[in-house]
Amino acid sequence: MANPVILDGKKLAAEMEEELKVRVQRIKDKNGNVVPVLATILVGDDPASATYVKMKGNACLRVGLEPRKIVLPHTISTQELIDVIDKLNGDKNVFGILLQHPVPRQIDERLAFDRISLEKDVDGVTSLGFGKMSMGEKVFGSATPSGIMKLIEHYKIDCAGKNAVVVGRSAILGKPAAMMLLNKNATVTICHSQTKNLDEIIRSADIVVGAVGKPKMIRGEWIADGAIIIDAGFNPEQKCGDIDLQTCASRSFAYTPVPGGVGPMTIATLIEQSVISAQKFWQIL
Ligand code: NAP
């Protein structure tokens, strides 16, 4: 087989950032240098979550947005978290609100996500946003699957009629990825921890999306020749995803590297959606 195409999320994300810088500057020029804020809420001190929040803050700074990091103790109640979200909903300089997932067990994460106002839900986590996205309405989609779809579009991969298998069904990743692929006319199968014959199902896939969080669980012999491999999983210790690229990449038509594939696209999409939120408010579209 010919050498597979590398779906280079790092490169595309860097190109997106260059363009976003210009758009942010235009917002500032029109509004007396008012700097749009992306607020990130981190509950507790999980080191991986803290790293993700830091990376998102750095991306804000690179394009000229103001990152506002709110760190809350891990003992906080759902109501206390909701009070913080309500304040940010009402803050006219805040154009995006990100609640870093996961939150400690005592918190009702769904209730907290759903408190974020739809227009500030730049990470696409609310039930209302998910429903609207599923219906094909123009809303901010969940950042990781939206980033995946941008990468797919950038590389001119036509999803229509392709068998797409999404492994994982979380509300922020697997489910929205499946709906987005369906909206692009793929025939979609969603797999999860109770799925039987996972290897056989994956072997039938033209597009495989790893969205599990189990390092290298998808192996070469499961992958059909010429499949498109999208790996959203990330294991910070092993610095790898759900798909064993050593055995899978050479069989594929195209694949996302880990790191450098889906991760940078998630951040760039989050930032882009924050910029669009500010542009919409200031009517600079
Ligand atoms: P999650 O909420 O834990 O969901 C994991 C999903 O995988 C669940 O639906 C689970 O099924 C399924 N699963 C578990 N074991 C399985 C197995 N043996 N076979 C098939 N499915 C199985 O995780 P998440 O938040 O979606 O994250 C998944 C991965 O993506 C993690 O590595 C995370 O770090 C990564 N991630 C990356 C980005 C990025 O920016 N690149 C963003 C978000 C997440 P059940 O529903 O049946 O339990």
Coordinates of C-alpha atoms and ligand atoms in Angstrom, one line a residue:
M1 CA 0.0 0.0 0.0
A2 CA 1.1 3.6 -0.6
N3 CA 2.3 5.5 2.4
P4 CA -0.6 6.6 4.5
V5 CA -1.6 10.3 4.8
I6 CA -0.8 11.8 8.1
L7 CA -3.7 13.9 9.3
D8 CA -1.5 16.6 10.8
G9 CA -3.6 18.3 13.5
K10 CA -0.6 20.2 14.8
K11 CA -0.1 21.9 11.5
L12 CA -3.7 22.7 10.8
A13 CA -4.2 24.0 14.4
A14 CA -1.2 26.4 13.9
E15 CA -2.7 27.7 10.7
M16 CA -6.1 28.2 12.4
E17 CA -4.3 30.2 15.2
E18 CA -2.7 32.5 12.7
E19 CA -6.1 33.3 11.2
L20 CA -7.7 33.7 14.7
K21 CA -5.1 36.3 15.7
V22 CA -6.3 38.5 12.9
R23 CA -9.9 38.0 13.9
V24 CA -9.2 38.8 17.5
Q25 CA -7.3 42.0 16.5
R26 CA -10.3 43.0 14.5
I27 CA -12.6 42.6 17.5
K28 CA -10.2 44.7 19.6
D29 CA -9.9 47.4 17.0
K30 CA -13.6 47.8 16.8
N31 CA -14.1 47.9 20.6
G32 CA -11.5 50.1 22.1
N33 CA -9.2 47.2 22.8
V34 CA -11.7 45.3 24.9
V35 CA -10.1 41.8 25.2
P36 CA -12.6 38.9 25.0
V37 CA -12.2 36.4 27.9
L38 CA -12.4 32.6 27.8
A39 CA -13.0 31.5 31.3
T40 CA -11.9 28.0 32.4
I41 CA -13.1 26.4 35.6
L42 CA -10.9 23.7 37.1
V43 CA -12.3 21.9 40.1
G44 CA -9.7 20.1 42.3
D45 CA -6.0 19.5 41.5
D46 CA -5.9 16.7 39.0
P47 CA -2.5 17.2 37.3
A48 CA -3.7 16.1 33.8
S49 CA -6.7 18.5 34.0
A50 CA -4.4 21.3 35.2
T51 CA -2.1 20.7 32.2
Y52 CA -5.0 20.8 29.8
V53 CA -6.3 24.0 31.3
K54 CA -2.8 25.5 31.1
M55 CA -2.5 24.5 27.4
K56 CA -5.9 26.1 26.6
G57 CA -4.8 29.3 28.5
N58 CA -1.6 29.5 26.5
A59 CA -3.5 29.1 23.2
C60 CA -5.7 32.0 24.3
L61 CA -2.7 34.2 24.9
R62 CA -1.2 33.2 21.5
V63 CA -4.2 34.5 19.6
G64 CA -4.9 37.5 21.9
L65 CA -7.8 36.3 24.0
E66 CA -7.6 36.7 27.8
P67 CA -7.7 33.4 29.7
R68 CA -9.4 33.6 33.0
K69 CA -8.6 30.6 35.1
I70 CA -10.8 29.8 38.0
V71 CA -9.6 27.1 40.3
L72 CA -12.1 25.7 42.8
P73 CA -11.4 23.3 45.7
H74 CA -12.2 19.7 45.1
T75 CA -14.7 19.8 48.1
I76 CA -17.0 22.3 46.3
S77 CA -20.7 21.5 46.0
T78 CA -22.7 21.4 42.8
Q79 CA -24.6 24.6 44.0
E80 CA -21.3 26.5 44.6
L81 CA -20.1 25.5 41.2
I82 CA -23.3 26.6 39.6
D83 CA -23.1 30.0 41.4
V84 CA -19.6 30.5 39.7
I85 CA -21.1 29.5 36.3
D86 CA -24.0 31.9 36.8
K87 CA -21.6 34.8 37.5
L88 CA -19.6 34.0 34.3
N89 CA -22.9 33.7 32.3
G90 CA -23.6 37.3 33.4
D91 CA -20.2 38.7 32.8
K92 CA -20.2 40.7 29.6
N93 CA -16.5 40.3 28.9
V94 CA -16.7 36.5 29.0
F95 CA -17.5 35.0 25.7
G96 CA -16.7 31.4 26.4
I97 CA -17.0 29.2 29.5
L98 CA -15.1 25.9 29.8
L99 CA -15.7 23.5 32.7
Q100 CA -12.8 21.1 32.7
H101 CA -14.0 17.5 32.7
P102 CA -13.9 15.4 34.9
V103 CA -15.1 17.0 38.1
P104 CA -15.1 15.4 41.5
R105 CA -17.7 12.7 42.2
Q106 CA -19.9 14.7 44.5
I107 CA -20.7 17.2 41.7
D108 CA -23.5 16.7 39.3
E109 CA -21.5 17.3 36.2
R110 CA -24.5 17.3 33.8
L111 CA -26.3 19.9 35.9
A112 CA -23.2 22.1 35.9
F113 CA -22.6 21.7 32.2
D114 CA -26.2 22.5 31.4
R115 CA -26.0 25.7 33.5
I116 CA -23.6 27.2 30.9
S117 CA -25.5 29.5 28.7
L118 CA -25.8 28.2 25.1
E119 CA -24.1 31.2 23.5
K120 CA -21.1 30.8 25.9
D121 CA -20.9 27.0 25.5
V122 CA -17.8 27.1 23.3
D123 CA -16.8 23.6 24.4
G124 CA -20.2 22.2 23.2
V125 CA -21.0 20.4 26.5
T126 CA -24.6 21.4 27.2
S127 CA -27.5 19.0 26.5
L128 CA -29.3 21.8 24.5
G129 CA -26.2 22.3 22.4
F130 CA -25.8 18.5 21.8
G131 CA -29.5 18.3 20.8
K132 CA -29.2 21.2 18.4
M133 CA -26.0 19.9 16.9
S134 CA -27.6 16.5 16.4
M135 CA -30.5 18.2 14.6
G136 CA -28.0 19.8 12.2
E137 CA -28.4 23.3 13.7
K138 CA -25.5 25.8 13.8
V139 CA -24.3 25.7 17.4
F140 CA -20.9 25.2 18.9
G141 CA -20.2 21.4 18.8
S142 CA -18.2 19.6 21.4
A143 CA -14.6 20.7 20.8
T144 CA -12.9 17.4 20.3
P145 CA -15.3 15.9 17.8
S146 CA -15.6 19.3 16.1
G147 CA -11.8 19.4 15.8
I148 CA -11.9 15.9 14.3
M149 CA -14.5 17.0 11.7
K150 CA -12.4 20.0 10.8
L151 CA -9.4 17.7 10.2
I152 CA -11.5 15.4 8.1
E153 CA -12.8 18.3 6.0
H154 CA -9.4 19.8 5.6
Y155 CA -8.0 16.6 4.2
K156 CA -11.1 16.4 1.9
I157 CA -12.2 13.1 3.2
D158 CA -15.8 12.4 2.1
C159 CA -17.7 10.6 4.8
A160 CA -20.8 10.0 2.7
G161 CA -21.7 6.3 2.6
K162 CA -18.6 5.3 4.6
N163 CA -18.9 2.9 7.5
A164 CA -17.7 4.8 10.6
V165 CA -17.1 3.0 13.8
V166 CA -16.8 5.2 16.9
V167 CA -15.4 3.3 19.9
G168 CA -16.6 5.1 23.1
R169 CA -19.9 6.9 23.8
S170 CA -19.1 9.6 26.3
A171 CA -21.3 12.8 26.1
I172 CA -18.3 15.0 25.3
L173 CA -16.6 12.8 22.7
G174 CA -18.0 9.5 21.4
K175 CA -21.7 10.4 21.1
P176 CA -21.2 13.8 19.5
A177 CA -18.5 12.4 17.2
A178 CA -21.1 9.8 16.0
M179 CA -23.7 12.4 15.4
M180 CA -21.3 14.6 13.5
L181 CA -20.3 11.7 11.3
L182 CA -24.0 10.8 10.8
N183 CA -24.7 14.4 9.8
K184 CA -22.0 14.0 7.1
N185 CA -23.9 11.0 5.8
A186 CA -21.6 8.2 7.2
T187 CA -23.2 5.0 8.3
V188 CA -22.3 5.0 12.0
T189 CA -21.9 2.3 14.6
I190 CA -21.2 3.2 18.2
C191 CA -19.3 0.7 20.4
H192 CA -18.8 0.8 24.1
S193 CA -17.6 -1.4 27.0
Q194 CA -20.5 -3.9 26.5
T195 CA -20.0 -4.3 22.8
K196 CA -19.4 -7.9 21.6
N197 CA -17.0 -8.7 18.8
L198 CA -15.4 -5.3 18.8
D199 CA -12.6 -6.5 16.5
E200 CA -15.0 -7.7 13.9
I201 CA -17.0 -4.5 13.9
I202 CA -13.8 -2.4 13.6
R203 CA -12.7 -4.6 10.7
S204 CA -15.8 -3.5 8.8
A205 CA -15.0 0.2 9.3
D206 CA -13.9 2.7 6.6
I207 CA -13.4 5.2 9.4
V208 CA -12.4 4.2 13.0
V209 CA -12.6 6.7 15.8
G210 CA -10.9 5.8 19.1
A211 CA -12.6 7.5 22.0
V212 CA -12.0 5.2 24.9
G213 CA -8.9 6.1 27.0
K214 CA -7.3 2.6 26.9
P215 CA -3.8 2.8 25.5
K216 CA -3.2 0.9 22.2
M217 CA -6.3 -1.3 22.7
I218 CA -7.1 -1.3 18.9
R219 CA -4.6 -3.4 17.1
G220 CA -3.3 -3.8 13.5
E221 CA -5.2 -7.0 12.7
W222 CA -8.5 -5.2 13.6
I223 CA -8.0 -2.6 10.9
A224 CA -9.2 -3.0 7.3
D225 CA -6.7 -2.1 4.6
G226 CA -7.2 1.5 3.6
A227 CA -9.2 2.6 6.7
I228 CA -9.1 6.1 8.0
I229 CA -7.9 6.1 11.6
I230 CA -8.8 8.9 14.0
D231 CA -7.4 8.5 17.5
A232 CA -8.9 10.9 20.1
G233 CA -7.7 8.8 23.0
F234 CA -4.7 10.1 25.0
N235 CA -2.7 8.5 27.7
P236 CA -0.4 11.1 29.2
E237 CA 2.1 8.6 30.7
Q238 CA 2.6 6.5 27.6
K239 CA 2.0 9.5 25.3
C240 CA -0.2 7.4 23.0
G241 CA -3.8 6.9 22.1
D242 CA -6.3 4.1 21.9
I243 CA -5.0 2.8 18.6
D244 CA -1.7 1.0 18.3
L245 CA -0.3 3.1 15.5
Q246 CA 2.8 0.9 15.2
T247 CA 0.6 -2.0 13.8
C248 CA -2.3 0.0 12.4
A249 CA -0.8 3.0 10.6
S250 CA 0.8 1.1 7.8
R251 CA -2.6 -0.6 6.9
S252 CA -4.5 2.7 6.9
F253 CA -5.2 5.2 4.1
A254 CA -4.8 8.1 6.6
Y255 CA -4.3 8.4 10.3
T256 CA -4.0 11.0 13.1
P257 CA -0.6 10.9 14.9
V258 CA -0.6 10.9 18.7
P259 CA 0.5 13.4 19.9
G260 CA -0.1 16.0 17.1
G261 CA -3.4 14.8 15.7
V262 CA -6.7 15.3 17.6
G263 CA -5.2 17.1 20.7
P264 CA -4.1 20.3 19.0
M265 CA -7.4 20.4 17.0
T266 CA -9.4 20.3 20.2
I267 CA -7.7 23.4 21.5
A268 CA -7.8 25.3 18.2
T269 CA -11.5 24.5 17.9
L270 CA -12.2 25.7 21.4
I271 CA -10.4 28.9 20.7
E272 CA -12.1 29.4 17.4
Q273 CA -15.5 28.9 18.9
S274 CA -14.6 31.5 21.6
V275 CA -13.6 33.9 18.9
I276 CA -16.9 33.3 17.0
S277 CA -18.8 33.8 20.2
A278 CA -17.2 37.3 20.6
Q279 CA -17.6 38.1 16.9
K280 CA -21.3 37.2 17.2
F281 CA -21.8 39.5 20.2
W282 CA -20.0 42.4 18.6
Q283 CA -21.6 41.6 15.2
I284 CA -18.2 41.3 13.5
L285 CA -18.7 38.2 11.4
Ligands
NAP1 P1 -14.9 8.3 29.2 O1 -16.0 9.3 29.6 O2 -14.3 7.5 30.2 O3 -15.6 7.3 28.1 C1 -14.9 6.2 27.6 C2 -15.8 5.4 26.7 O4 -15.1 4.2 26.3 C3 -17.1 4.9 27.4 O5 -18.2 5.1 26.5 C4 -16.8 3.4 27.6 O6 -18.0 2.6 27.5 C5 -15.9 3.1 26.5 N1 -15.1 1.9 26.7 C6 -14.4 1.6 27.9 N2 -13.8 0.4 27.7 C7 -14.1 -0.1 26.5 C8 -13.7 -1.2 25.8 N3 -13.0 -2.2 26.3 N4 -14.3 -1.4 24.6 C9 -15.0 -0.4 24.0 N5 -15.4 0.7 24.6 C10 -14.9 0.9 25.9 O7 -13.8 9.0 28.4 P2 -13.8 10.3 27.4 O8 -13.8 11.5 28.3 O9 -14.7 10.2 26.3 O10 -12.3 10.2 26.9 C11 -11.8 9.1 26.1 C12 -10.4 9.4 25.7 O11 -10.3 10.5 24.9 C13 -9.4 9.6 26.9 O12 -8.2 9.0 26.5 C14 -9.3 11.1 26.9 O13 -8.1 11.5 27.5 C15 -9.4 11.4 25.5 N6 -9.8 12.8 25.2 C16 -9.0 13.5 24.4 C17 -9.3 14.8 24.1 C18 -8.4 15.5 23.2 O14 -8.4 16.7 23.2 N7 -7.6 14.8 22.4 C19 -10.5 15.3 24.6 C20 -11.3 14.6 25.4 C21 -11.0 13.3 25.7 P3 -19.2 2.6 28.5 O15 -20.0 3.8 28.1 O16 -19.9 1.4 28.3 O17 -18.6 2.8 29.9

